[in-house]
Short mmCIF file of C-alpha atoms in Angstrom, two decimals:
data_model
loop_
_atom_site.label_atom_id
_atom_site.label_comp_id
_atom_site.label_asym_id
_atom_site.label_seq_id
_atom_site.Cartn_x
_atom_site.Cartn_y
_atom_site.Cartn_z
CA UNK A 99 41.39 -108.87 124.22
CA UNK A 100 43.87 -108.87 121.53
CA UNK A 101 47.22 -107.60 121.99
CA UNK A 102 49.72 -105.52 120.00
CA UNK A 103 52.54 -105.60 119.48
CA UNK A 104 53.58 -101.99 119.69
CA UNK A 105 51.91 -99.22 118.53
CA UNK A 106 50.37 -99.00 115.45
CA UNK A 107 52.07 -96.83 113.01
CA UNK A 108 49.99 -94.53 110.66
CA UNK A 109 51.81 -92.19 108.07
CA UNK A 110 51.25 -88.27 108.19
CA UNK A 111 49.02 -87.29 105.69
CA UNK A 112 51.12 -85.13 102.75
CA UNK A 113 50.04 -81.75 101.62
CA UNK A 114 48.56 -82.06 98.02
CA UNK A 115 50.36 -80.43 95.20
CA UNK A 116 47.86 -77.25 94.68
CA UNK A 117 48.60 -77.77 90.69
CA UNK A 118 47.70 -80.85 89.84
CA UNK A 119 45.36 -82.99 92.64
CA UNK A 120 47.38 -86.09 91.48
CA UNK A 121 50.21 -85.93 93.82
CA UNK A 122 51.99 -84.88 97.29
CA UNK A 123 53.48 -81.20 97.07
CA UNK A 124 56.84 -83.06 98.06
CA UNK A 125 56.20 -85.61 95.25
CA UNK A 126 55.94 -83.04 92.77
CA UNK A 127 59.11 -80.79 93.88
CA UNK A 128 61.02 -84.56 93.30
CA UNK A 129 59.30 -85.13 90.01
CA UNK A 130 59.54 -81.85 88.26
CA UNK A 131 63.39 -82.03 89.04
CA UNK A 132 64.03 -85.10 87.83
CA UNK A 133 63.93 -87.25 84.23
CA UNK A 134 62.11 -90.01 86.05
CA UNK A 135 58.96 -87.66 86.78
CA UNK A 136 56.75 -87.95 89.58
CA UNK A 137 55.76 -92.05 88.47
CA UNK A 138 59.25 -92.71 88.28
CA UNK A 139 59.41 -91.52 92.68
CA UNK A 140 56.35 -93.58 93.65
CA UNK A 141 55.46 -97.07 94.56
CA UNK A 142 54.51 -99.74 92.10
CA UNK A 143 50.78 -99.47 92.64
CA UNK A 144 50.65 -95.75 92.98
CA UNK A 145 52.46 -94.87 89.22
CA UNK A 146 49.14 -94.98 87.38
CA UNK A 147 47.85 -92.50 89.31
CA UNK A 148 50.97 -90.23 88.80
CA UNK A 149 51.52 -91.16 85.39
CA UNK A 150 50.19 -88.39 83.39
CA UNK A 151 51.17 -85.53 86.25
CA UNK A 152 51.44 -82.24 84.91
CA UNK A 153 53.84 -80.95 87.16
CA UNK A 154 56.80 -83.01 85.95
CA UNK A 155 55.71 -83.99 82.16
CA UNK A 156 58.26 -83.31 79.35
CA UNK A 157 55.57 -81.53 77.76
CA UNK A 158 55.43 -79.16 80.19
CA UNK A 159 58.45 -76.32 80.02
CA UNK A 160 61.06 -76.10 82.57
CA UNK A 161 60.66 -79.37 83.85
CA UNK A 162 63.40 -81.51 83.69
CA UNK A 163 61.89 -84.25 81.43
CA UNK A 164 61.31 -81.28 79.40
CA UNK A 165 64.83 -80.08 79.24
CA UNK A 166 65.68 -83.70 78.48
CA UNK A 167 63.36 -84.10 75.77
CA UNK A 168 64.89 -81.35 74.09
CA UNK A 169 67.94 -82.47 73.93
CA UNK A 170 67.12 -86.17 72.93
CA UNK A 171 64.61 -85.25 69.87
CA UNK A 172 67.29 -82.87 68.62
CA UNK A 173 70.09 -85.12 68.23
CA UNK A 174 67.18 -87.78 67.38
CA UNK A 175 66.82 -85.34 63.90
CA UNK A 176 70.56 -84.60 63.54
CA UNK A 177 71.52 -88.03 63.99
CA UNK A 178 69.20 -90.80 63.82
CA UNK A 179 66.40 -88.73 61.31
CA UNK A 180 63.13 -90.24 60.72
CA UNK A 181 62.48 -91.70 57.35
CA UNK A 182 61.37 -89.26 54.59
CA UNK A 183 58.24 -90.16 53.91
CA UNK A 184 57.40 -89.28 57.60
CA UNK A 185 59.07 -85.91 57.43
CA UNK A 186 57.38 -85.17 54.53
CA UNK A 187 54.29 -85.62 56.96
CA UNK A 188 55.80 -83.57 59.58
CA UNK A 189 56.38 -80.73 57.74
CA UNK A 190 52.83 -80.38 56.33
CA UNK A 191 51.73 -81.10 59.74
CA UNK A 192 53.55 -77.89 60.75
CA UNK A 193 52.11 -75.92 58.45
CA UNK A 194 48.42 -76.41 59.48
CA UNK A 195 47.65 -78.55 56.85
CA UNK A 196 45.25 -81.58 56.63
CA UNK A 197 47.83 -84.38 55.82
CA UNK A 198 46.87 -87.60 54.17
CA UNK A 199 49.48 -90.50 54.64
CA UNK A 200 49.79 -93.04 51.48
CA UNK A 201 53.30 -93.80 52.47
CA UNK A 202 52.67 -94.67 56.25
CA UNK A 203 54.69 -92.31 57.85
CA UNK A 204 52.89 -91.83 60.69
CA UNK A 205 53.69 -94.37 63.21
CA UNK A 206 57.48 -93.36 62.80
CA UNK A 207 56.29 -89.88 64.06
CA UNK A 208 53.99 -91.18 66.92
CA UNK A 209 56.82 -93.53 68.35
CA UNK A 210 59.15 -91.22 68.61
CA UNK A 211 56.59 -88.45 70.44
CA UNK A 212 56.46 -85.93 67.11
CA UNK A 213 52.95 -86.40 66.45
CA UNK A 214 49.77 -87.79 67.55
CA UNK A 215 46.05 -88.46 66.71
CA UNK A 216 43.23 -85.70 68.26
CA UNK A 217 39.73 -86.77 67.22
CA UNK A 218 41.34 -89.00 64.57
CA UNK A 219 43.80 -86.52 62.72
CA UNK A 220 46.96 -86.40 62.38
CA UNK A 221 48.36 -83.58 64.63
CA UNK A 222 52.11 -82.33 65.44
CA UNK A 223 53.14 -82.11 68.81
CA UNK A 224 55.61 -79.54 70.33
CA UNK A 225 58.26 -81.93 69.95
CA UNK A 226 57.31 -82.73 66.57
CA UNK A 227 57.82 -78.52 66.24
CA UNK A 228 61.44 -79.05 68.49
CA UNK A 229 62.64 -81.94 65.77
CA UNK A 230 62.10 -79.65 62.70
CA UNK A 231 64.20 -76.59 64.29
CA UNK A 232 66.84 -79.21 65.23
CA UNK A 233 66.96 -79.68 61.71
CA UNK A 234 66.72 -76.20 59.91
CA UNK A 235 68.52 -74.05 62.28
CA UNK A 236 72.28 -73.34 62.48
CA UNK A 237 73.99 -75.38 64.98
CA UNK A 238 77.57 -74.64 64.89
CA UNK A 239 80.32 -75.47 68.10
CA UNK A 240 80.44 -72.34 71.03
CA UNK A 241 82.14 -71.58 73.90
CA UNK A 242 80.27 -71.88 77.54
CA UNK A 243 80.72 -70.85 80.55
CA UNK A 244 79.49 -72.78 83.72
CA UNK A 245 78.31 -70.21 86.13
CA UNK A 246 77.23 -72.52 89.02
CA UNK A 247 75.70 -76.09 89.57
CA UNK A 248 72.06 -76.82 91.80
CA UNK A 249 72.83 -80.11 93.12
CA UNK A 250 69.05 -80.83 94.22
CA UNK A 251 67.63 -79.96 91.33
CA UNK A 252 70.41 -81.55 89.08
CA UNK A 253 70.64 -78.36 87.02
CA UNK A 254 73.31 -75.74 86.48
CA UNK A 255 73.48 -72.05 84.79
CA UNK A 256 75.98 -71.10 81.85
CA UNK A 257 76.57 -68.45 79.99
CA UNK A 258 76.28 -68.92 75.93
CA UNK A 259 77.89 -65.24 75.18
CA UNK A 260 77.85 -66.31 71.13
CA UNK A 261 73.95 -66.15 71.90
CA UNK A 262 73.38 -63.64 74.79
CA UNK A 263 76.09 -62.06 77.27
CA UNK A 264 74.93 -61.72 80.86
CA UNK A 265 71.78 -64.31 80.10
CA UNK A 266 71.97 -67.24 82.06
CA UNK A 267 70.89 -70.49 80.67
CA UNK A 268 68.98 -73.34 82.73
CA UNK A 269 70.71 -76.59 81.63
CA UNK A 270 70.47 -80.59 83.05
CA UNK A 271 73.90 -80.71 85.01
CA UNK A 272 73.98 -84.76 84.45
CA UNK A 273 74.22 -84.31 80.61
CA UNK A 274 77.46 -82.27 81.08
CA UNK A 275 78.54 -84.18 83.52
CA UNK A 276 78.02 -87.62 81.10
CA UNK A 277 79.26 -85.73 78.06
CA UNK A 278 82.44 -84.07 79.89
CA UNK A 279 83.13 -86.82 83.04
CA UNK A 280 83.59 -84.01 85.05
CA UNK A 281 82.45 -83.53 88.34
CA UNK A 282 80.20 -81.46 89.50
CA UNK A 283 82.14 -79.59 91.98
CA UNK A 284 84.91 -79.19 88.92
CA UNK A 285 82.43 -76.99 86.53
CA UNK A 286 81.43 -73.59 87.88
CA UNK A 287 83.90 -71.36 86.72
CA UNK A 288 85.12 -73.73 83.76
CA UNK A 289 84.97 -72.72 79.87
CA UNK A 290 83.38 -75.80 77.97
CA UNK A 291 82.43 -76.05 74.18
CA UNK A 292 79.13 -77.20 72.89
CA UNK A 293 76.61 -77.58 69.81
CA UNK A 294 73.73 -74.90 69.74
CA UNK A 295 71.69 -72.82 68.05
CA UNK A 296 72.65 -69.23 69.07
CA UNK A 297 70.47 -67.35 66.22
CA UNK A 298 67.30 -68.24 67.93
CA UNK A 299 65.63 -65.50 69.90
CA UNK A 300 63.93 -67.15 73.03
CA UNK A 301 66.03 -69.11 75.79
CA UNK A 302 63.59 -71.61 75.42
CA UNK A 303 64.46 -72.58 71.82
CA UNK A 304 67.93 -72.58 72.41
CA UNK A 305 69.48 -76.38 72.86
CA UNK A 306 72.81 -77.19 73.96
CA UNK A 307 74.36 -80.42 73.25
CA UNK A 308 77.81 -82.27 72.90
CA UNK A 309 79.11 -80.60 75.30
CA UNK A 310 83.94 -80.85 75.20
CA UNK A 311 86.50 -80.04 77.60
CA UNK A 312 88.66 -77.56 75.87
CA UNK A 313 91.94 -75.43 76.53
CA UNK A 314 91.13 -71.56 77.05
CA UNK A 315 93.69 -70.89 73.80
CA UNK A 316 91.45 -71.94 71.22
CA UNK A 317 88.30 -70.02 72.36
CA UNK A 318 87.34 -67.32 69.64
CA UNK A 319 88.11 -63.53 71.04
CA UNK A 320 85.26 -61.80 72.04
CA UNK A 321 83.53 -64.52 73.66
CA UNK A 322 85.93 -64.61 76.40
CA UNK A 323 85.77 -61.66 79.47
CA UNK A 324 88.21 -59.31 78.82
CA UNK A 325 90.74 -60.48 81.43
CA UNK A 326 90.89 -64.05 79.97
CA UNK A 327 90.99 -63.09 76.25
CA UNK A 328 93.82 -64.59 74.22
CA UNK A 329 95.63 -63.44 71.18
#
């Protein structure tokens, strides 16, 4: 008879995520917190399985690739803009229209996530609808106030009172962090300046980005609570 060298080890089986039949429920709290999504948690044999997991996609809101997607296609159009032709594209995309392309501008859009083919059109995707409000809205420098920091989830809450006082706002903690070299036991509390666009109505159109250090002094009156307003 054969014998073993110790007991043979057998890993507990994981509760399935009840949203998407692709992952662990465990593997899917990880993902949606994090930029790497649920592939970017998993072994190298596993990640095709995960790849295209709902639960932590940047096309799906409130995730954190989401969040981050945000961010990187709007400074993508405010600083590193696609070539016109494939704006031109874009746009009529937007508006519903069935868009020829003579001057190629198509693969721009599809590398950079804007667009994409469905049963062989050309098609705008939600990002391709983010890059276009990065580019026509007003995005002007405004105080913000860290409220607190969620170290698992990588996220904190501020307060944008030049777009709504007493509205918290759901931000990625490691691009204010990276932007600011501050810690993150240093923010709650702590006025910072950013980029955004504060005449938007939903909390899910508004982007922050750039985010400064800056002394209380310069801070505009009336964004400030009462007790910490400056002449």
């Amino acid at each position: 008879m054969d014998e073993l060298d110790g007991p043979e080890y057998i890993r507990p089986a994981q509760k399935e995520c009840p949203r998407c039949g692709c992952c662990s429920e465990d593997l899917c709290a990880k993902g949606r917190n994090s930029i790497r999504r649920c592939h970017g948690h998993t072994a190298d044999q596993a990640r095709d399985v995960v790849a295209s997991c709902p639960c932590s996609s940047e096309w799906t809101k409130h995730t954190a690739a989401w969040r981050n997607a945000q961010v990187r296609v709007t400074r993508l159009a405010r600083e590193l803009p696609v070539p016109e032709e494939s704006l031109t594209l874009l746009r009529a995309l937007a508006r519903g229209a069935h868009a020829e392309d003579p001057n190629e501008g198509f693969p721009q859009l599809r590398l950079r996530g804007l667009a994409q083919l469905v049963s062989g059109l050309y098609a705008i995707t939600p990002h391709g609808h983010t890059y276009l409000a990065a580019l026509d809205d007003v995005r002007a420098p405004v105080p913000v106030l860290v409220l607190d920091v969620d170290l698992p989830t990588r996220t904190a809450r501020v307060e944008v009172r030049a777009w709504q006082q007493g509205q918290p706002v759901t931000v990625l903690l490691d691009h204010i962090t990276n932007d600011t070299v501050m810690t993150p036991e240093a923010l709650p509390g702590r006025w910072l300046e950013a980029e955004a666009n504060v005449e938007v109505e939903h909390v899910d159109r508004l982007v922050l980005t750039h985010y400064r250090t800056v002394p209380l002094a310069p801070l505009r009156r009336g964004w400030l609570p009462a007790e910490t307003d400056t002449e």
